[in-house]
């Protein structure tokens, strides 16, 4: 899917306030509320945009967080998939930097880590 300037502006605005109404978003991107709704729906349906809740880990009882940087000799994707399947891993991604896989882990305590 090719994104145009309006799509990118919609994404930028929703990253600032994901609960913004179409009526409030429309004038910021130069479209009607109906056209804005259609654009957001298209971005969502195509997988470009997801609307999610962001939580405060401390408020949920998680007191330990760590980022793991992993170097892999073969099949970094398989390692990322396996690490990402672990229950305490928030996300695992492939990296083009000095490490092959980056993973963020969230636990209730350092002992659990």
Coordinates of N, CA and C in Angstrom, one line a residue:
X1 N 0.8 -1.2 0.0 CA 0.0 0.0 0.0 C 0.9 1.2 0.0
X2 N 0.6 2.2 -0.9 CA 1.3 3.4 -0.9 C 0.6 4.5 -0.1
X3 N 1.4 5.1 0.8 CA 0.8 6.2 1.6 C 1.1 7.5 1.0
X4 N 0.1 8.4 0.9 CA 0.3 9.7 0.5 C 0.4 10.7 1.7
X5 N 0.6 12.0 1.4 CA 0.8 12.9 2.4 C -0.3 13.0 3.5
X6 N -1.6 12.8 3.0 CA -2.7 12.9 3.9 C -2.7 11.6 4.8
X7 N -2.4 10.5 4.3 CA -2.3 9.2 5.1 C -1.3 9.4 6.2
X8 N -0.1 10.0 5.8 CA 1.0 10.2 6.8 C 0.6 11.2 7.8
X9 N -0.2 12.2 7.5 CA -0.6 13.2 8.4 C -1.7 12.6 9.4
X10 N -2.6 11.8 8.9 CA -3.5 11.1 9.7 C -2.8 10.3 10.7
X11 N -1.8 9.5 10.3 CA -1.0 8.7 11.2 C -0.3 9.5 12.3
X12 N 0.3 10.6 11.9 CA 1.0 11.5 12.8 C 0.0 12.1 13.9
X13 N -1.2 12.5 13.4 CA -2.2 13.1 14.4 C -2.7 12.0 15.3
X14 N -2.9 10.8 14.8 CA -3.5 9.7 15.7 C -2.4 9.2 16.6
X15 N -1.1 9.4 16.3 CA -0.1 9.0 17.2 C 0.0 10.0 18.4
X16 N -0.4 11.2 18.1 CA -0.5 12.2 19.2 C -1.7 12.0 20.1
X17 N -2.8 11.6 19.4 CA -4.1 11.4 20.2 C -4.9 10.4 19.5
X18 N -4.7 9.1 19.9 CA -5.4 8.0 19.2 C -6.9 8.0 19.4
X19 N -7.4 8.8 20.3 CA -8.9 8.9 20.6 C -9.5 10.1 19.9
X20 N -8.8 10.8 19.1 CA -9.3 11.9 18.4 C -10.5 11.5 17.5
X21 N -11.6 12.3 17.6 CA -12.7 12.0 16.7 C -12.4 12.4 15.3
X22 N -13.2 11.8 14.4 CA -13.0 12.1 12.9 C -13.3 13.6 12.7
X23 N -14.3 14.1 13.4 CA -14.7 15.5 13.3 C -13.5 16.4 13.6
X24 N -12.7 16.1 14.7 CA -11.6 16.8 15.1 C -10.4 16.6 14.2
X25 N -10.2 15.4 13.7 CA -9.1 15.0 12.8 C -9.2 15.6 11.4
X26 N -10.5 15.7 10.9 CA -10.7 16.1 9.5 C -10.1 17.4 9.2
X27 N -10.3 18.5 9.9 CA -9.8 19.8 9.5 C -8.2 19.8 9.6
X28 N -7.7 19.0 10.4 CA -6.2 18.9 10.5 C -5.5 18.3 9.3
X29 N -6.3 17.4 8.6 CA -5.8 16.8 7.4 C -6.4 17.3 6.1
X30 N -7.3 18.2 6.2 CA -7.9 18.8 5.0 C -9.0 18.0 4.3
X31 N -9.7 17.1 5.1 CA -10.7 16.3 4.5 C -12.0 16.5 5.3
X32 N -13.1 15.9 4.8 CA -14.4 15.9 5.5 C -14.2 14.8 6.6
X33 N -15.1 14.8 7.6 CA -15.1 13.8 8.6 C -15.3 12.4 8.0
X34 N -16.2 12.3 7.0 CA -16.5 11.0 6.3 C -15.3 10.5 5.5
X35 N -14.7 11.4 4.8 CA -13.5 11.0 4.1 C -12.3 10.6 5.0
X36 N -12.2 11.3 6.1 CA -11.2 10.9 7.1 C -11.5 9.6 7.7
X37 N -12.8 9.3 8.0 CA -13.1 8.0 8.5 C -12.8 6.9 7.5
X38 N -13.1 7.1 6.3 CA -12.7 6.1 5.2 C -11.2 5.9 5.1
X39 N -10.5 7.0 5.2 CA -9.0 6.8 5.2 C -8.5 6.0 6.4
X40 N -9.0 6.3 7.6 CA -8.5 5.6 8.8 C -8.9 4.1 8.7
X41 N -10.1 3.9 8.2 CA -10.6 2.5 8.0 C -9.7 1.8 7.0
X42 N -9.3 2.4 5.9 CA -8.4 1.8 4.9 C -7.1 1.5 5.5
X43 N -6.5 2.4 6.3 CA -5.2 2.3 6.9 C -5.3 1.1 7.9
X44 N -6.4 1.0 8.6 CA -6.6 -0.1 9.6 C -6.8 -1.4 8.9
X45 N -7.6 -1.5 7.9 CA -7.9 -2.7 7.2 C -6.6 -3.3 6.5
X46 N -5.7 -2.4 6.1 CA -4.5 -2.8 5.4 C -3.4 -3.2 6.4
X47 N -3.6 -2.9 7.6 CA -2.6 -3.3 8.6 C -1.6 -2.2 8.9
X48 N -1.7 -1.1 8.2 CA -0.7 0.0 8.4 C -0.9 0.7 9.7
X49 N -2.2 0.7 10.2 CA -2.5 1.4 11.4 C -3.3 0.5 12.3
X50 N -2.9 0.5 13.6 CA -3.6 -0.2 14.6 C -3.9 0.8 15.8
X51 N -5.1 0.7 16.3 CA -5.5 1.5 17.5 C -5.3 0.6 18.7
X52 N -4.5 0.9 19.6 CA -4.2 0.1 20.8 C -4.2 1.0 22.0
X53 N -4.4 0.3 23.2 CA -4.3 1.0 24.4 C -2.8 0.9 24.9
X54 N -2.3 2.0 25.4 CA -0.9 2.0 26.0 C -1.1 2.0 27.5
X55 N -0.5 1.1 28.2 CA -0.6 1.0 29.6 C 0.6 1.5 30.3
X56 N 0.5 1.8 31.6 CA 1.6 2.1 32.5 C 2.0 0.8 33.2
X57 N 3.2 0.2 32.9 CA 3.6 -1.0 33.5 C 3.6 -1.0 35.0
X58 N 4.1 0.2 35.6 CA 4.1 0.3 37.0 C 2.8 0.2 37.7
X59 N 1.8 0.8 37.0 CA 0.4 0.8 37.6 C -0.2 -0.6 37.5
X60 N 0.4 -1.5 36.6 CA -0.1 -2.9 36.5 C 0.7 -3.8 37.3
X61 N 1.6 -3.3 38.1 CA 2.4 -4.2 39.0 C 3.7 -4.7 38.4
X62 N 4.1 -4.2 37.3 CA 5.4 -4.7 36.7 C 6.5 -3.7 37.1
X63 N 7.5 -4.2 37.8 CA 8.5 -3.3 38.4 C 9.9 -3.5 37.8
X64 N 10.0 -4.5 36.8 CA 11.3 -4.8 36.2 C 11.1 -4.8 34.7
X65 N 12.0 -4.1 34.0 CA 11.9 -4.0 32.6 C 13.4 -4.1 32.1
X66 N 13.6 -4.8 31.0 CA 14.9 -4.9 30.4 C 14.8 -5.1 28.9
X67 N 15.9 -4.6 28.2 CA 16.0 -4.7 26.8 C 17.2 -5.7 26.6
X68 N 16.9 -6.8 25.9 CA 17.9 -7.8 25.5 C 18.3 -7.6 24.1
X69 N 19.7 -7.6 23.9 CA 20.2 -7.4 22.6 C 20.9 -8.8 22.2
X70 N 20.5 -9.4 21.2 CA 20.9 -10.8 20.9 C 21.6 -10.8 19.5
X71 N 22.8 -11.5 19.5 CA 23.5 -11.8 18.3 C 23.2 -13.2 17.9
X72 N 22.9 -13.5 16.6 CA 22.5 -14.8 16.2 C 23.4 -15.2 15.0
X73 N 23.9 -16.4 14.9 CA 24.7 -16.8 13.8 C 23.8 -17.3 12.6
X74 N 22.7 -17.9 12.9 CA 21.8 -18.4 11.8 C 20.4 -18.1 12.1
X75 N 19.6 -17.8 11.1 CA 18.1 -17.7 11.2 C 17.6 -16.8 12.4
X76 N 17.9 -15.5 12.3 CA 17.5 -14.5 13.3 C 16.0 -14.5 13.4
X77 N 15.3 -14.7 12.3 CA 13.8 -14.7 12.4 C 13.3 -15.8 13.3
X78 N 13.9 -17.0 13.2 CA 13.4 -18.0 14.1 C 13.7 -17.7 15.5
X79 N 14.8 -17.1 15.8 CA 15.1 -16.7 17.2 C 14.2 -15.6 17.7
X80 N 13.9 -14.6 16.8 CA 13.0 -13.6 17.2 C 11.6 -14.2 17.5
X81 N 11.2 -15.1 16.6 CA 9.8 -15.7 16.8 C 9.8 -16.5 18.2
X82 N 10.9 -17.3 18.5 CA 10.9 -18.0 19.7 C 10.9 -17.2 20.9
X83 N 11.8 -16.1 20.9 CA 11.9 -15.2 22.0 C 10.6 -14.5 22.2
X84 N 10.0 -14.0 21.1 CA 8.7 -13.3 21.1 C 7.6 -14.1 21.7
X85 N 7.7 -15.4 21.7 CA 6.6 -16.3 22.2 C 6.7 -16.5 23.7
X86 N 7.8 -16.1 24.3 CA 8.0 -16.2 25.8 C 7.0 -15.2 26.5
X87 N 6.4 -15.7 27.6 CA 5.3 -14.9 28.2 C 5.7 -13.5 28.7
X88 N 6.9 -13.3 29.1 CA 7.3 -12.0 29.7 C 7.8 -11.0 28.6
X89 N 8.0 -11.5 27.4 CA 8.5 -10.7 26.3 C 7.4 -9.8 25.7
X90 N 7.5 -8.5 25.8 CA 6.6 -7.6 25.2 C 6.7 -7.6 23.7
X91 N 7.9 -7.5 23.2 CA 8.1 -7.6 21.8 C 9.5 -8.1 21.5
X92 N 9.7 -8.6 20.3 CA 11.0 -9.0 19.8 C 11.0 -8.7 18.3
X93 N 12.1 -8.0 17.9 CA 12.2 -7.5 16.6 C 13.6 -7.8 16.0
X94 N 13.6 -7.9 14.7 CA 14.9 -8.0 14.0 C 15.5 -6.6 13.9
X95 N 16.8 -6.6 14.0 CA 17.5 -5.3 14.0 C 18.6 -5.3 12.9
X96 N 18.8 -4.1 12.3 CA 19.8 -4.0 11.3 C 21.1 -3.4 11.9
X97 N 21.1 -3.2 13.2 CA 22.2 -2.6 13.9 C 23.3 -3.6 14.3
X98 N 23.9 -3.4 15.5 CA 24.9 -4.2 16.0 C 24.5 -5.6 16.5
X99 N 23.2 -5.7 16.7 CA 22.6 -6.9 17.2 C 21.5 -7.4 16.1
X100 N 21.3 -8.7 16.2 CA 20.3 -9.3 15.2 C 18.9 -9.2 15.7
X101 N 18.7 -9.4 17.0 CA 17.4 -9.4 17.6 C 17.4 -8.5 18.9
X102 N 16.3 -7.7 19.0 CA 16.1 -6.9 20.2 C 14.8 -7.4 20.8
X103 N 14.8 -7.6 22.1 CA 13.6 -8.0 22.8 C 13.4 -7.2 24.1
X104 N 12.2 -6.8 24.4 CA 11.9 -6.1 25.6 C 11.1 -7.0 26.5
X105 N 11.6 -7.1 27.8 CA 11.0 -8.0 28.7 C 10.4 -7.2 29.9
X106 N 9.2 -7.6 30.3 CA 8.6 -6.9 31.4 C 8.2 -8.0 32.5
X107 N 8.6 -7.8 33.7 CA 8.4 -8.7 34.8 C 7.9 -8.0 36.1
X108 N 7.3 -8.7 37.0 CA 6.9 -8.1 38.2 C 8.0 -7.8 39.2
X109 N 9.1 -8.5 39.0 CA 10.3 -8.3 39.9 C 11.6 -8.6 39.2
X110 N 12.7 -8.1 39.8 CA 14.0 -8.5 39.2 C 14.3 -10.0 39.4
X111 N 13.7 -10.6 40.5 CA 13.9 -12.0 40.6 C 13.2 -12.8 39.5
X112 N 12.1 -12.4 39.1 CA 11.4 -13.0 38.0 C 12.1 -12.9 36.7
X113 N 12.8 -11.7 36.6 CA 13.6 -11.5 35.3 C 14.6 -12.6 35.1

